[in-house]
Coordinates of C-alpha atoms in Angstrom, one line a residue:
M1 CA 86.5 -5.0 -49.1
T2 CA 85.9 -8.8 -49.7
Q3 CA 82.9 -10.3 -51.8
P4 CA 80.5 -12.5 -49.6
T5 CA 81.0 -16.0 -50.5
P6 CA 77.7 -17.7 -51.7
P7 CA 76.0 -20.3 -49.4
A8 CA 77.3 -23.7 -49.9
A9 CA 73.7 -25.2 -51.2
L10 CA 74.6 -23.0 -54.3
T11 CA 78.0 -23.9 -55.1
G12 CA 77.4 -27.7 -55.3
P13 CA 77.2 -29.8 -58.5
S14 CA 74.2 -28.9 -60.5
P15 CA 71.2 -31.3 -60.9
A16 CA 71.5 -34.4 -63.1
G17 CA 68.2 -33.2 -64.9
P18 CA 64.7 -34.7 -65.3
K19 CA 65.6 -38.4 -65.9
Q20 CA 62.3 -39.4 -64.2
L21 CA 60.3 -37.2 -66.2
W22 CA 61.8 -38.6 -69.4
G23 CA 61.0 -42.0 -67.9
I24 CA 57.4 -41.2 -67.5
A25 CA 57.1 -39.7 -70.7
S26 CA 58.7 -42.5 -72.6
A27 CA 56.5 -45.1 -70.7
S28 CA 53.5 -43.3 -71.4
F29 CA 54.2 -42.7 -75.3
V30 CA 55.1 -46.7 -75.4
V31 CA 51.6 -47.3 -74.0
F32 CA 50.1 -44.8 -76.4
L33 CA 51.7 -46.7 -79.2
A34 CA 50.6 -49.9 -77.8
A35 CA 47.0 -48.6 -77.7
W36 CA 47.2 -47.3 -81.3
A37 CA 48.5 -50.8 -82.5
L38 CA 45.5 -52.7 -81.0
S39 CA 43.2 -50.3 -82.3
W40 CA 44.7 -50.3 -85.7
I41 CA 44.9 -54.3 -85.7
K42 CA 41.3 -54.5 -84.5
A43 CA 40.1 -51.9 -87.4
Y44 CA 42.0 -53.1 -90.4
A45 CA 42.9 -56.8 -89.6
I46 CA 40.2 -58.2 -87.5
N47 CA 37.1 -55.9 -88.8
D48 CA 38.5 -56.1 -92.4
D49 CA 35.6 -57.9 -94.0
L50 CA 33.0 -55.6 -91.8
P51 CA 32.3 -53.1 -94.4
N52 CA 31.2 -56.2 -96.9
A53 CA 28.3 -57.4 -94.1
C54 CA 27.1 -54.1 -93.0
G55 CA 25.2 -51.2 -94.5
D56 CA 26.2 -48.2 -92.2
V57 CA 29.9 -48.5 -91.7
R58 CA 31.5 -45.9 -89.3
R59 CA 35.1 -45.2 -90.0
Q60 CA 37.2 -43.2 -87.3
V61 CA 41.1 -42.2 -88.0
F62 CA 42.3 -41.4 -84.6
P63 CA 42.2 -43.8 -83.0
P64 CA 41.5 -46.2 -85.9
E65 CA 38.3 -47.8 -85.7
V66 CA 35.8 -49.5 -88.2
S67 CA 32.5 -50.2 -86.9
C68 CA 28.9 -51.3 -87.9
V69 CA 25.7 -49.7 -86.7
S70 CA 22.6 -51.9 -87.1
G71 CA 19.0 -50.7 -87.6
S72 CA 18.3 -51.2 -84.0
G73 CA 21.2 -49.1 -82.7
A74 CA 23.8 -51.7 -81.9
V75 CA 27.3 -51.1 -82.5
T76 CA 29.7 -53.9 -83.6
G77 CA 33.4 -53.6 -84.0
A78 CA 33.9 -50.5 -82.0
N79 CA 36.9 -50.1 -79.8
A80 CA 36.4 -50.8 -76.3
G81 CA 36.0 -47.9 -73.9
W82 CA 38.9 -48.5 -72.0
I83 CA 41.1 -48.7 -75.2
E84 CA 40.0 -45.1 -76.1
V85 CA 40.7 -43.7 -72.7
L86 CA 44.1 -45.2 -72.5
F87 CA 44.9 -44.0 -76.0
F88 CA 43.8 -40.4 -75.2
A89 CA 45.0 -40.2 -71.7
T90 CA 48.7 -41.9 -72.4
F91 CA 49.0 -39.4 -75.5
A92 CA 48.1 -36.4 -73.2
V93 CA 50.6 -37.5 -70.4
A94 CA 53.3 -38.0 -72.9
V95 CA 52.9 -34.6 -74.5
L96 CA 52.7 -32.9 -71.0
V97 CA 55.3 -34.7 -69.4
G98 CA 57.6 -34.5 -72.3
T99 CA 57.2 -30.8 -72.5
L100 CA 57.8 -30.4 -68.8
A101 CA 61.0 -32.7 -69.0
L102 CA 62.0 -30.6 -71.9
A103 CA 61.5 -27.1 -69.8
V104 CA 63.3 -28.8 -66.9
A105 CA 66.2 -29.9 -69.1
M106 CA 66.8 -26.3 -70.7
A107 CA 66.3 -24.9 -67.3
V108 CA 69.2 -27.1 -65.7
R109 CA 71.6 -26.7 -68.7
R110 CA 71.1 -22.6 -68.3
K111 CA 72.6 -22.8 -64.8

């Protein structure tokens, strides 16, 4: 008795892999690094002398931030809201899509 041949779709070349996913992960990681650099420059280059002129200095490590809170509650030197959103969103996208690309690459390699 002869063995049935598999359908043509299963015998074709294997897929190339998750090139687009790696591209998205890389691009979001580059944007994440740019947002981190902007935050770092603002915290440690632009606002370097802020602690000398302020009584209530607030420091944040991730993303880097040095800000001054006045008695009226006004904040000086803080990162813009869109920078923080961009910082965390691109970090999350880079991690999630990078993990997905790695899983797809491993699945393609097993075939």
